[in-house]
Amino acid sequence: MDFTEIYKQSGNLASFSPGAHFILNVVENTLIVRRTDTLQIARTWTVTAPSNTANILTNSKPTPSSLGVSSDGWISHAGWSCDSEYLLAGSAKNGIVEVFKLRDENWNARIEAGVEGLLKAEWAPDGRHVLCFSQWGLRVTIWSLVTGNATYIQFPIHPDRGYAFRSDSRYFVLAERHRSKDAIGVYDTTDSYKLVRHFPVPTSNLSSLALSPTGNHIAVWEGILEYKLHILSLAGDVQGTFSPKLNPGFGVRNAAWHPTGMFLAVAGWDDKIHILDGLTWSAAATLELSSKIPVGATLWREPSNWLETTQGRGFLSYERLQGPQTISLQRTDPTKPNPKSGAVQLEWNKTGTLLLVRFENCPTVVHLYDFPASSDPFVPRLRCVFQHSKPVMHAQWNPVRKGSLALCSGSGSIYIWSDEWIGENGVEEDMAECIGVPANTKFETRSIKWAPDGKGLVLLDKEVFCCAFEVEEDGTEG
């Protein structure tokens, strides 16, 4: 892989445009757009301080520190519209969202939240509406760039995980709380977010929701005190309810739909993953964390002290261990708050043939489970395990290629796994590599983001970032 120079950033806000031709990054209160091919700056914008009217409404007085570039005025949210035409930059502490146009540097739109405050701002899938979540769960406001009008929806439960758009972007599904009871609202995005369905849900304390890729079903689950998950239709009918036969003690921690919508992976705090089928909504298979790696699974182990040996430059293959192996698991005390257990990440690859799992009580390890094709018997199996010297901080599938995975662990490197490597006999085989980031200064990869075309990565440290691109070669990859 080829690496770029290191550039400043703040707030971990750096991402490729949907077409992968530009890269957005934020430095304090400035929004910067670079060309992907040269990394030269194409546009810059600055988010200004709130107006006097906004200061009066929020009872805040401008001070010398707030008039300057203090952390209160820094951009906290930024993103591209779906067609790369517009960019959004929001400052939650100042209650301001500004929208800029890539082709016209002088055009901009401005949203001031006022007394309700601003917790989060993001694009709707159509790229012409901006969602603004207010503080204290008061409401979500949808602003239209076309008409300039706003639509208000009251009492959203969770601004970070309590909503979803259907895959065709037609409907917006929002978890709400009215009169101390959980409910779900379904809104038509093509008709100014008009309410089309509103129904109660059978939860007493809704923790989160997940909308199936087909858009036909909604999974909702209780909070940490009760392991119960319900499947609802968009009309509000309960299709099924899942709860393990043996009470694990805590509730659902994560759930992830299979890309086809035929299965739902559900993980609690008990190191078990239940794979629910889409007909009976019962467990078709259960995957359980174990310290023993069975025969047939591969253990990929990071070589010890390889960064010091290579001086952080070049790449080195993982140690590949076959046969029965063991990994260490941290013991957890369920009587103490915030137990270090359960799956912190469940993520399917593009085709749904592989499931990535990260368990919190083995933070240095990543598991990959193999799922059979629809024509084969449904027997998921552990395919491989990646073991590292430091806890894994982020792992993400390639958005285009089904068998390409990137990981990072807060060190001066990234880790790549692929099942597309062409061996000497001309057959595809697995390959896992440790790749050092050739930086002149200390660089620790804490987060990664794939480019939409799957050919590049943004690598993020606390205050800096760089990019990595695959080397395109003529002939056979090897």
Tab-separated table of C-alpha atoms in Angstrom:
chain	number	residue	atom	x	y	z
A	1	MET	CA	0.000	0.000	0.000
A	2	ASP	CA	1.057	3.575	-0.655
A	3	PHE	CA	0.708	6.090	2.186
A	4	THR	CA	0.238	9.852	1.982
A	5	GLU	CA	1.753	12.510	4.192
A	6	ILE	CA	0.257	13.192	7.611
A	7	TYR	CA	-2.241	16.039	7.969
A	8	LYS	CA	-3.912	17.694	10.930
A	9	GLN	CA	-7.491	16.886	11.921
A	10	SER	CA	-9.771	17.265	14.918
A	11	GLY	CA	-12.763	15.331	16.170
A	12	ASN	CA	-11.881	12.241	14.093
A	13	LEU	CA	-13.678	13.947	11.218
A	14	ALA	CA	-12.082	12.818	7.973
A	15	SER	CA	-13.793	10.846	5.217
A	16	PHE	CA	-13.858	10.192	1.483
A	17	SER	CA	-16.603	11.643	-0.668
A	18	PRO	CA	-19.182	9.139	-1.998
A	19	GLY	CA	-17.408	9.168	-5.361
A	20	ALA	CA	-13.979	8.853	-3.666
A	21	HIS	CA	-12.662	11.857	-5.620
A	22	PHE	CA	-12.308	14.132	-2.565
A	23	ILE	CA	-11.427	13.847	1.108
A	24	LEU	CA	-13.073	15.950	3.804
A	25	ASN	CA	-11.346	16.756	7.067
A	26	VAL	CA	-11.871	19.189	9.931
A	27	VAL	CA	-9.307	21.293	11.775
A	28	GLU	CA	-10.974	23.025	14.737
A	29	ASN	CA	-13.620	25.319	13.134
A	30	THR	CA	-12.394	24.928	9.552
A	31	LEU	CA	-13.715	22.479	6.964
A	32	ILE	CA	-11.129	21.365	4.398
A	33	VAL	CA	-11.666	19.466	1.138
A	34	ARG	CA	-8.705	17.836	-0.625
A	35	ARG	CA	-8.415	16.088	-3.955
A	36	THR	CA	-7.848	12.373	-3.533
A	37	ASP	CA	-5.296	12.061	-6.342
A	38	THR	CA	-2.962	14.851	-5.159
A	39	LEU	CA	-4.164	15.628	-1.588
A	40	GLN	CA	-4.062	19.308	-2.530
A	41	ILE	CA	-6.615	21.585	-0.885
A	42	ALA	CA	-9.572	22.296	-3.168
A	43	ARG	CA	-11.877	24.170	-0.777
A	44	THR	CA	-11.883	25.556	2.765
A	45	TRP	CA	-14.739	26.988	4.821
A	46	THR	CA	-14.963	28.350	8.355
A	47	VAL	CA	-17.922	27.885	10.672
A	48	THR	CA	-18.555	31.238	12.315
A	49	ALA	CA	-19.835	32.072	15.799
A	50	PRO	CA	-23.546	32.165	16.662
A	51	SER	CA	-25.515	35.278	15.838
A	52	ASN	CA	-26.508	37.794	18.510
A	53	THR	CA	-30.105	36.494	18.338
A	54	ALA	CA	-28.943	32.965	19.063
A	55	ASN	CA	-26.834	34.199	21.985
A	56	ILE	CA	-29.845	35.999	23.454
A	57	LEU	CA	-32.111	32.952	23.097
A	58	THR	CA	-29.602	30.650	24.760
A	59	ASN	CA	-28.648	33.236	27.445
A	60	SER	CA	-24.992	32.947	26.448
A	61	LYS	CA	-22.755	35.970	26.421
A	62	PRO	CA	-19.969	36.284	23.866
A	63	THR	CA	-16.635	36.245	25.630
A	64	PRO	CA	-13.164	36.760	24.245
A	65	SER	CA	-12.607	32.993	24.326
A	66	SER	CA	-15.877	32.242	22.494
A	67	LEU	CA	-15.169	34.890	19.879
A	68	GLY	CA	-11.872	33.197	19.095
A	69	VAL	CA	-11.240	29.649	18.026
A	70	SER	CA	-11.954	27.893	21.309
A	71	SER	CA	-12.932	24.264	21.588
A	72	ASP	CA	-16.571	25.348	22.063
A	73	GLY	CA	-16.646	26.588	18.493
A	74	TRP	CA	-15.013	23.550	16.944
A	75	ILE	CA	-16.863	21.485	14.378
A	76	SER	CA	-18.296	18.349	15.977
A	77	HIS	CA	-20.176	16.868	13.004
A	78	ALA	CA	-19.308	16.858	9.303
A	79	GLY	CA	-20.280	14.828	6.275
A	80	TRP	CA	-20.948	14.591	2.559
A	81	SER	CA	-24.294	14.544	0.808
A	82	CYS	CA	-24.971	11.373	-1.179
A	83	ASP	CA	-23.984	13.005	-4.497
A	84	SER	CA	-20.902	14.864	-3.116
A	85	GLU	CA	-22.575	18.135	-4.074
A	86	TYR	CA	-22.986	19.530	-0.550
A	87	LEU	CA	-21.073	19.321	2.720
A	88	LEU	CA	-22.359	19.680	6.260
A	89	ALA	CA	-20.453	21.094	9.234
A	90	GLY	CA	-22.024	21.440	12.657
A	91	SER	CA	-20.900	22.739	16.033
A	92	ALA	CA	-22.977	21.078	18.747
A	93	LYS	CA	-21.846	23.391	21.543
A	94	ASN	CA	-22.681	26.485	19.511
A	95	GLY	CA	-25.909	24.988	18.131
A	96	ILE	CA	-24.950	25.776	14.546
A	97	VAL	CA	-25.058	23.765	11.313
A	98	GLU	CA	-23.688	25.172	8.069
A	99	VAL	CA	-24.086	23.628	4.632
A	100	PHE	CA	-21.657	24.384	1.819
A	101	LYS	CA	-21.681	23.665	-1.907
A	102	LEU	CA	-18.602	22.076	-3.430
A	103	ARG	CA	-18.974	23.735	-6.847
A	104	ASP	CA	-19.782	27.194	-5.441
A	105	GLU	CA	-17.532	28.368	-2.630
A	106	ASN	CA	-19.713	31.406	-1.895
A	107	TRP	CA	-22.988	29.479	-1.439
A	108	ASN	CA	-24.004	28.382	2.040
A	109	ALA	CA	-27.011	27.629	4.228
A	110	ARG	CA	-27.097	28.097	7.982
A	111	ILE	CA	-29.170	26.469	10.723
A	112	GLU	CA	-29.220	27.825	14.278
A	113	ALA	CA	-30.771	25.464	16.800
A	114	GLY	CA	-31.674	28.104	19.362
A	115	VAL	CA	-32.806	27.284	22.904
A	116	GLU	CA	-33.424	23.571	22.185
A	117	GLY	CA	-29.715	23.071	21.544
A	118	LEU	CA	-28.009	20.709	19.130
A	119	LEU	CA	-26.837	17.217	19.941
A	120	LYS	CA	-26.262	15.754	16.490
A	121	ALA	CA	-26.563	16.718	12.813
A	122	GLU	CA	-26.354	14.469	9.773
A	123	TRP	CA	-27.524	14.082	6.203
A	124	ALA	CA	-30.654	12.265	5.160
A	125	PRO	CA	-30.005	9.695	2.403
A	126	ASP	CA	-31.379	11.983	-0.344
A	127	GLY	CA	-28.670	14.571	0.293
A	128	ARG	CA	-31.198	17.435	0.345
A	129	HIS	CA	-32.419	17.185	3.947
A	130	VAL	CA	-30.496	17.701	7.187
A	131	LEU	CA	-31.470	15.935	10.425
A	132	CYS	CA	-30.848	17.893	13.634
A	133	PHE	CA	-31.376	16.187	17.003
A	134	SER	CA	-31.963	18.573	19.882
A	135	GLN	CA	-30.710	18.156	23.423
A	136	TRP	CA	-32.706	16.346	26.105
A	137	GLY	CA	-34.534	14.262	23.491
A	138	LEU	CA	-37.010	17.064	22.778
A	139	ARG	CA	-37.321	16.633	19.030
A	140	VAL	CA	-35.647	15.937	15.709
A	141	THR	CA	-35.880	18.632	13.059
A	142	ILE	CA	-35.610	17.818	9.340
A	143	TRP	CA	-34.544	20.821	7.294
A	144	SER	CA	-35.038	20.913	3.521
A	145	LEU	CA	-32.399	22.599	1.359
A	146	VAL	CA	-34.875	22.743	-1.514
A	147	THR	CA	-37.773	24.549	0.183
A	148	GLY	CA	-36.101	25.901	3.312
A	149	ASN	CA	-38.918	24.461	5.415
A	150	ALA	CA	-38.543	22.341	8.538
A	151	THR	CA	-40.427	19.300	9.821
A	152	TYR	CA	-40.490	18.639	13.567
A	153	ILE	CA	-40.888	15.237	15.223
A	154	GLN	CA	-41.170	15.184	19.001
A	155	PHE	CA	-39.539	13.004	21.638
A	156	PRO	CA	-36.998	10.749	19.901
A	157	ILE	CA	-35.556	8.223	22.371
A	158	HIS	CA	-31.964	7.699	21.192
A	159	PRO	CA	-30.311	10.141	18.783
A	160	ASP	CA	-27.427	7.731	18.199
A	161	ARG	CA	-29.182	4.404	17.597
A	162	GLY	CA	-32.947	4.836	17.745
A	163	TYR	CA	-33.713	5.540	14.082
A	164	ALA	CA	-33.126	4.149	10.594
A	165	PHE	CA	-33.944	4.779	6.946
A	166	ARG	CA	-35.251	2.008	4.735
A	167	SER	CA	-32.698	0.859	2.144
A	168	ASP	CA	-34.604	2.619	-0.646
A	169	SER	CA	-34.754	5.795	1.533
A	170	ARG	CA	-38.555	5.906	1.227
A	171	TYR	CA	-39.346	5.662	4.948
A	172	PHE	CA	-37.777	7.087	8.089
A	173	VAL	CA	-38.318	4.932	11.173
A	174	LEU	CA	-37.923	6.624	14.573
A	175	ALA	CA	-38.150	5.267	18.125
A	176	GLU	CA	-40.134	7.688	20.269
A	177	ARG	CA	-41.406	7.932	23.830
A	178	HIS	CA	-44.853	9.393	24.445
A	179	ARG	CA	-46.441	9.523	27.902
A	180	SER	CA	-43.688	7.269	29.278
A	181	LYS	CA	-44.404	4.539	26.720
A	182	ASP	CA	-42.228	3.361	23.815
A	183	ALA	CA	-43.547	3.865	20.297
A	184	ILE	CA	-42.310	3.839	16.708
A	185	GLY	CA	-43.163	6.387	14.051
A	186	VAL	CA	-42.849	5.705	10.320
A	187	TYR	CA	-42.513	8.798	8.128
A	188	ASP	CA	-42.686	9.198	4.346
A	189	THR	CA	-39.533	10.982	3.170
A	190	THR	CA	-41.054	11.723	-0.261
A	191	ASP	CA	-43.980	13.613	1.282
A	192	SER	CA	-42.171	16.065	3.577
A	193	TYR	CA	-41.740	13.394	6.271
A	194	LYS	CA	-45.468	13.039	6.799
A	195	LEU	CA	-46.471	10.482	9.437
A	196	VAL	CA	-47.838	7.282	7.852
A	197	ARG	CA	-47.723	4.866	10.810
A	198	HIS	CA	-47.476	5.285	14.560
A	199	PHE	CA	-47.768	2.318	16.888
A	200	PRO	CA	-46.734	1.208	20.400
A	201	VAL	CA	-44.002	-1.412	20.813
A	202	PRO	CA	-43.956	-4.212	23.423
A	203	THR	CA	-40.899	-2.875	25.245
A	204	SER	CA	-40.767	-1.187	28.615
A	205	ASN	CA	-37.376	0.444	28.022
A	206	LEU	CA	-36.415	0.328	24.346
A	207	SER	CA	-32.653	0.130	23.963
A	208	SER	CA	-32.270	0.268	20.183
A	209	LEU	CA	-33.760	-0.764	16.863
A	210	ALA	CA	-32.499	-2.270	13.616
A	211	LEU	CA	-34.338	-2.138	10.287
A	212	SER	CA	-33.924	-5.139	7.995
A	213	PRO	CA	-32.232	-4.606	4.585
A	214	THR	CA	-35.469	-5.549	2.852
A	215	GLY	CA	-37.325	-2.933	4.869
A	216	ASN	CA	-40.056	-5.348	5.905
A	217	HIS	CA	-39.133	-5.896	9.553
A	218	ILE	CA	-37.941	-3.873	12.545
A	219	ALA	CA	-36.015	-5.477	15.400
A	220	VAL	CA	-36.415	-3.746	18.765
A	221	TRP	CA	-35.004	-4.889	22.080
A	222	GLU	CA	-35.153	-4.134	25.760
A	223	GLY	CA	-32.484	-2.495	27.890
A	224	ILE	CA	-29.688	-4.264	29.726
A	225	LEU	CA	-31.944	-5.695	32.444
A	226	GLU	CA	-33.986	-8.022	30.211
A	227	TYR	CA	-32.909	-10.238	27.286
A	228	LYS	CA	-35.877	-9.889	24.945
A	229	LEU	CA	-36.007	-8.958	21.267
A	230	HIS	CA	-39.158	-8.351	19.216
A	231	ILE	CA	-39.621	-8.447	15.434
A	232	LEU	CA	-42.262	-6.046	14.108
A	233	SER	CA	-43.625	-5.271	10.669
A	234	LEU	CA	-43.733	-1.695	9.387
A	235	ALA	CA	-47.434	-1.760	10.211
A	236	GLY	CA	-46.662	-2.494	13.872
A	237	ASP	CA	-47.666	-6.166	13.978
A	238	VAL	CA	-45.482	-8.372	16.200
A	239	GLN	CA	-43.989	-11.110	13.999
A	240	GLY	CA	-41.985	-12.858	16.695
A	241	THR	CA	-40.222	-12.561	20.035
A	242	PHE	CA	-36.885	-14.078	21.012
A	243	SER	CA	-35.577	-14.722	24.498
A	244	PRO	CA	-32.985	-17.415	25.378
A	245	LYS	CA	-34.231	-20.465	27.257
A	246	LEU	CA	-31.540	-19.969	29.891
A	247	ASN	CA	-31.645	-16.468	31.327
A	248	PRO	CA	-28.179	-14.943	30.732
A	249	GLY	CA	-28.722	-12.253	33.358
A	250	PHE	CA	-28.318	-9.272	31.062
A	251	GLY	CA	-30.031	-8.048	27.923
A	252	VAL	CA	-29.174	-7.676	24.253
A	253	ARG	CA	-25.977	-5.806	23.514
A	254	ASN	CA	-25.830	-5.909	19.700
A	255	ALA	CA	-27.898	-7.084	16.764
A	256	ALA	CA	-27.047	-7.123	13.053
A	257	TRP	CA	-29.204	-8.093	10.074
A	258	HIS	CA	-27.850	-10.401	7.384
A	259	PRO	CA	-27.555	-8.485	4.056
A	260	THR	CA	-30.404	-10.579	2.621
A	261	GLY	CA	-32.617	-10.052	5.672
A	262	MET	CA	-32.960	-13.842	6.081
A	263	PHE	CA	-31.073	-13.944	9.386
A	264	LEU	CA	-30.522	-11.738	12.406
A	265	ALA	CA	-27.416	-12.070	14.591
A	266	VAL	CA	-28.181	-11.241	18.239
A	267	ALA	CA	-25.513	-10.915	20.919
A	268	GLY	CA	-25.922	-10.282	24.626
A	269	TRP	CA	-23.475	-9.881	27.476
A	270	ASP	CA	-22.988	-13.637	27.862
A	271	ASP	CA	-20.485	-14.295	25.008
A	272	LYS	CA	-23.117	-16.067	22.911
A	273	ILE	CA	-24.392	-15.085	19.480
A	274	HIS	CA	-27.795	-16.371	18.423
A	275	ILE	CA	-28.523	-16.545	14.691
A	276	LEU	CA	-32.272	-16.131	14.207
A	277	ASP	CA	-33.904	-17.307	10.985
A	278	GLY	CA	-36.409	-15.091	9.224
A	279	LEU	CA	-39.279	-17.604	9.221
A	280	THR	CA	-39.747	-18.662	12.832
A	281	TRP	CA	-37.579	-15.989	14.495
A	282	SER	CA	-35.998	-18.710	16.629
A	283	ALA	CA	-32.309	-19.556	16.995
A	284	ALA	CA	-31.157	-21.587	13.982
A	285	ALA	CA	-27.604	-21.653	15.370
A	286	THR	CA	-25.703	-20.419	18.411
A	287	LEU	CA	-22.074	-19.319	18.337
A	288	GLU	CA	-20.232	-19.285	21.652
A	289	LEU	CA	-16.895	-17.789	22.618
A	290	SER	CA	-14.343	-20.374	23.729
A	291	SER	CA	-10.689	-20.289	24.686
A	292	LYS	CA	-10.126	-23.321	22.461
A	293	ILE	CA	-9.841	-22.892	18.700
A	294	PRO	CA	-11.086	-26.062	16.987
A	295	VAL	CA	-9.417	-28.065	14.264
A	296	GLY	CA	-10.165	-26.554	10.860
A	297	ALA	CA	-9.966	-22.947	12.069
A	298	THR	CA	-6.860	-20.824	11.535
A	299	LEU	CA	-5.168	-18.714	14.181
A	300	TRP	CA	-3.461	-15.662	12.698
A	301	ARG	CA	-1.032	-14.305	15.292
A	302	GLU	CA	0.694	-10.948	15.060
A	303	PRO	CA	4.491	-11.454	15.098
A	304	SER	CA	6.091	-10.175	18.288
A	305	ASN	CA	8.092	-6.924	18.064
A	306	TRP	CA	7.689	-6.768	14.306
A	307	LEU	CA	7.308	-2.965	14.330
A	308	GLU	CA	10.696	-2.567	16.038
A	309	THR	CA	12.298	-5.066	13.679
A	310	THR	CA	10.997	-3.401	10.536
A	311	GLN	CA	11.231	0.127	12.030
A	312	GLY	CA	7.584	0.640	11.133
A	313	ARG	CA	8.139	0.313	7.396
A	314	GLY	CA	7.138	-2.427	5.007
A	315	PHE	CA	4.835	-5.338	5.753
A	316	LEU	CA	5.031	-8.719	7.371
A	317	SER	CA	2.691	-11.705	7.270
A	318	TYR	CA	0.909	-12.939	10.378
A	319	GLU	CA	2.056	-16.175	11.907
A	320	ARG	CA	-0.354	-18.812	10.609
A	321	LEU	CA	-1.088	-21.581	13.118
A	322	GLN	CA	-3.190	-24.619	12.252
A	323	GLY	CA	-4.636	-27.317	14.461
A	324	PRO	CA	-6.043	-26.913	17.978
A	325	GLN	CA	-4.923	-23.651	19.601
A	326	THR	CA	-5.900	-21.649	22.676
A	327	ILE	CA	-6.447	-17.982	23.413
A	328	SER	CA	-6.686	-16.252	26.770
A	329	LEU	CA	-10.009	-14.848	28.014
A	330	GLN	CA	-10.458	-12.240	30.721
A	331	ARG	CA	-12.643	-13.239	33.629
A	332	THR	CA	-15.558	-10.927	34.301
A	333	ASP	CA	-17.454	-10.267	37.499
A	334	PRO	CA	-21.187	-9.992	36.692
A	335	THR	CA	-21.863	-8.453	40.110
A	336	LYS	CA	-19.947	-5.296	39.179
A	337	PRO	CA	-21.308	-2.562	36.890
A	338	ASN	CA	-20.278	-2.356	33.225
A	339	PRO	CA	-19.027	-5.936	32.868
A	340	LYS	CA	-16.282	-6.489	30.296
A	341	SER	CA	-18.094	-9.165	28.361
A	342	GLY	CA	-20.255	-9.682	25.320
A	343	ALA	CA	-19.833	-8.745	21.679
A	344	VAL	CA	-18.899	-5.101	21.155
A	345	GLN	CA	-19.079	-5.503	17.367
A	346	LEU	CA	-21.149	-7.655	15.014
A	347	GLU	CA	-20.651	-6.953	11.322
A	348	TRP	CA	-21.470	-8.976	8.195
A	349	ASN	CA	-19.396	-8.696	5.052
A	350	LYS	CA	-20.957	-7.471	1.805
A	351	THR	CA	-22.405	-10.835	0.763
A	352	GLY	CA	-23.233	-12.190	4.223
A	353	THR	CA	-20.858	-15.146	3.929
A	354	LEU	CA	-18.692	-13.954	6.836
A	355	LEU	CA	-19.545	-12.536	10.259
A	356	LEU	CA	-16.977	-10.479	12.179
A	357	VAL	CA	-17.224	-10.535	15.970
A	358	ARG	CA	-15.222	-8.691	18.618
A	359	PHE	CA	-15.739	-9.814	22.215
A	360	GLU	CA	-14.885	-7.389	25.007
A	361	ASN	CA	-13.341	-10.007	27.313
A	362	CYS	CA	-10.723	-10.856	24.670
A	363	PRO	CA	-9.977	-7.376	23.320
A	364	THR	CA	-6.879	-8.380	21.330
A	365	VAL	CA	-8.785	-10.995	19.326
A	366	VAL	CA	-11.130	-10.846	16.331
A	367	HIS	CA	-13.255	-13.825	15.258
A	368	LEU	CA	-14.489	-14.563	11.728
A	369	TYR	CA	-17.342	-17.026	11.280
A	370	ASP	CA	-18.063	-18.706	7.948
A	371	PHE	CA	-21.677	-18.964	6.808
A	372	PRO	CA	-22.693	-21.487	4.152
A	373	ALA	CA	-24.391	-20.696	0.870
A	374	SER	CA	-28.179	-20.981	0.693
A	375	SER	CA	-27.918	-24.346	-1.111
A	376	ASP	CA	-25.734	-25.903	1.635
A	377	PRO	CA	-26.788	-27.110	5.116
A	378	PHE	CA	-26.928	-24.218	7.567
A	379	VAL	CA	-23.951	-24.981	9.814
A	380	PRO	CA	-21.930	-21.819	10.596
A	381	ARG	CA	-18.351	-22.475	11.694
A	382	LEU	CA	-15.396	-20.556	13.048
A	383	ARG	CA	-13.154	-19.799	10.087
A	384	CYS	CA	-10.243	-17.919	11.620
A	385	VAL	CA	-9.105	-15.893	14.624
A	386	PHE	CA	-6.781	-12.871	14.605
A	387	GLN	CA	-4.650	-12.346	17.708
A	388	HIS	CA	-2.790	-9.100	18.326
A	389	SER	CA	-0.403	-7.694	20.894
A	390	LYS	CA	-2.703	-4.726	21.648
A	391	PRO	CA	-6.489	-4.426	21.946
A	392	VAL	CA	-8.199	-3.990	18.590
A	393	MET	CA	-9.759	-0.540	18.390
A	394	HIS	CA	-11.531	-0.743	15.056
A	395	ALA	CA	-12.316	-3.318	12.362
A	396	GLN	CA	-14.218	-2.735	9.140
A	397	TRP	CA	-15.127	-4.733	6.055
A	398	ASN	CA	-14.305	-3.473	2.597
A	399	PRO	CA	-17.552	-1.985	1.188
A	400	VAL	CA	-16.981	-3.461	-2.283
A	401	ARG	CA	-14.975	-6.681	-1.953
A	402	LYS	CA	-16.565	-9.483	0.054
A	403	GLY	CA	-13.291	-10.910	1.414
A	404	SER	CA	-11.276	-7.871	2.468
A	405	LEU	CA	-10.963	-6.683	6.072
A	406	ALA	CA	-8.952	-3.902	7.741
A	407	LEU	CA	-8.130	-3.607	11.448
A	408	CYS	CA	-6.178	-1.288	13.739
A	409	SER	CA	-5.031	-1.493	17.352
A	410	GLY	CA	-3.663	1.935	18.230
A	411	SER	CA	-0.154	1.142	16.991
A	412	GLY	CA	1.827	2.516	14.069
A	413	SER	CA	0.327	-0.002	11.679
A	414	ILE	CA	-2.799	-1.431	10.086
A	415	TYR	CA	-3.752	-5.054	9.537
A	416	ILE	CA	-5.258	-6.425	6.345
A	417	TRP	CA	-6.907	-9.809	5.738
A	418	SER	CA	-8.073	-11.041	2.345
A	419	ASP	CA	-9.281	-14.325	0.891
A	420	GLU	CA	-8.536	-13.124	-2.653
A	421	TRP	CA	-4.805	-13.767	-2.615
A	422	ILE	CA	-3.684	-15.816	-5.630
A	423	GLY	CA	-1.251	-18.535	-4.533
A	424	GLU	CA	1.461	-20.257	-6.498
A	425	ASN	CA	-0.947	-22.900	-7.764
A	426	GLY	CA	-3.319	-20.223	-9.095
A	427	VAL	CA	-5.950	-20.840	-6.408
A	428	GLU	CA	-7.361	-18.141	-4.113
A	429	GLU	CA	-6.227	-18.455	-0.505
A	430	ASP	CA	-6.290	-16.438	2.722
A	431	MET	CA	-3.583	-13.918	3.497
A	432	ALA	CA	-3.146	-11.692	6.578
A	433	GLU	CA	-0.527	-8.964	6.744
A	434	CYS	CA	0.763	-6.389	9.222
A	435	ILE	CA	1.533	-3.127	7.413
A	436	GLY	CA	3.574	-0.378	9.051
A	437	VAL	CA	2.629	3.275	8.542
A	438	PRO	CA	5.830	5.001	7.300
A	439	ALA	CA	5.514	8.198	9.340
A	440	ASN	CA	8.397	10.472	10.349
A	441	THR	CA	6.584	11.314	13.587
A	442	LYS	CA	4.733	9.103	16.024
A	443	PHE	CA	1.480	7.911	14.465
A	444	GLU	CA	-0.986	5.557	16.163
A	445	THR	CA	-3.857	4.244	14.039
A	446	ARG	CA	-6.927	4.497	16.265
A	447	SER	CA	-9.664	4.369	13.635
A	448	ILE	CA	-10.026	3.482	9.972
A	449	LYS	CA	-12.532	4.315	7.231
A	450	TRP	CA	-12.706	2.673	3.812
A	451	ALA	CA	-13.185	4.695	0.651
A	452	PRO	CA	-16.556	3.937	-1.009
A	453	ASP	CA	-14.763	2.256	-3.933
A	454	GLY	CA	-12.833	-0.003	-1.554
A	455	LYS	CA	-9.447	1.077	-2.905
A	456	GLY	CA	-8.263	3.347	-0.097
A	457	LEU	CA	-8.374	3.957	3.648
A	458	VAL	CA	-8.373	6.952	5.954
A	459	LEU	CA	-6.205	6.261	9.025
A	460	LEU	CA	-6.992	8.429	12.053
A	461	ASP	CA	-4.904	9.276	15.098
A	462	LYS	CA	-5.999	11.676	17.838
A	463	GLU	CA	-5.051	14.876	16.033
A	464	VAL	CA	-3.698	13.791	12.639
A	465	PHE	CA	-4.647	11.519	9.748
A	466	CYS	CA	-3.208	10.017	6.603
A	467	CYS	CA	-4.492	7.927	3.720
A	468	ALA	CA	-3.453	4.558	2.364
A	469	PHE	CA	-4.157	3.340	-1.162
A	470	GLU	CA	-3.750	-0.033	-2.766
A	471	VAL	CA	-0.943	-0.287	-5.301
A	472	GLU	CA	-2.497	-1.098	-8.652
A	473	GLU	CA	-0.311	-3.441	-10.623
A	474	ASP	CA	-0.652	-4.867	-14.095
A	475	GLY	CA	-0.994	-8.618	-14.332
A	476	THR	CA	-1.744	-11.082	-11.594
A	477	GLU	CA	-1.948	-9.981	-7.982
A	478	GLY	CA	0.637	-11.773	-5.891
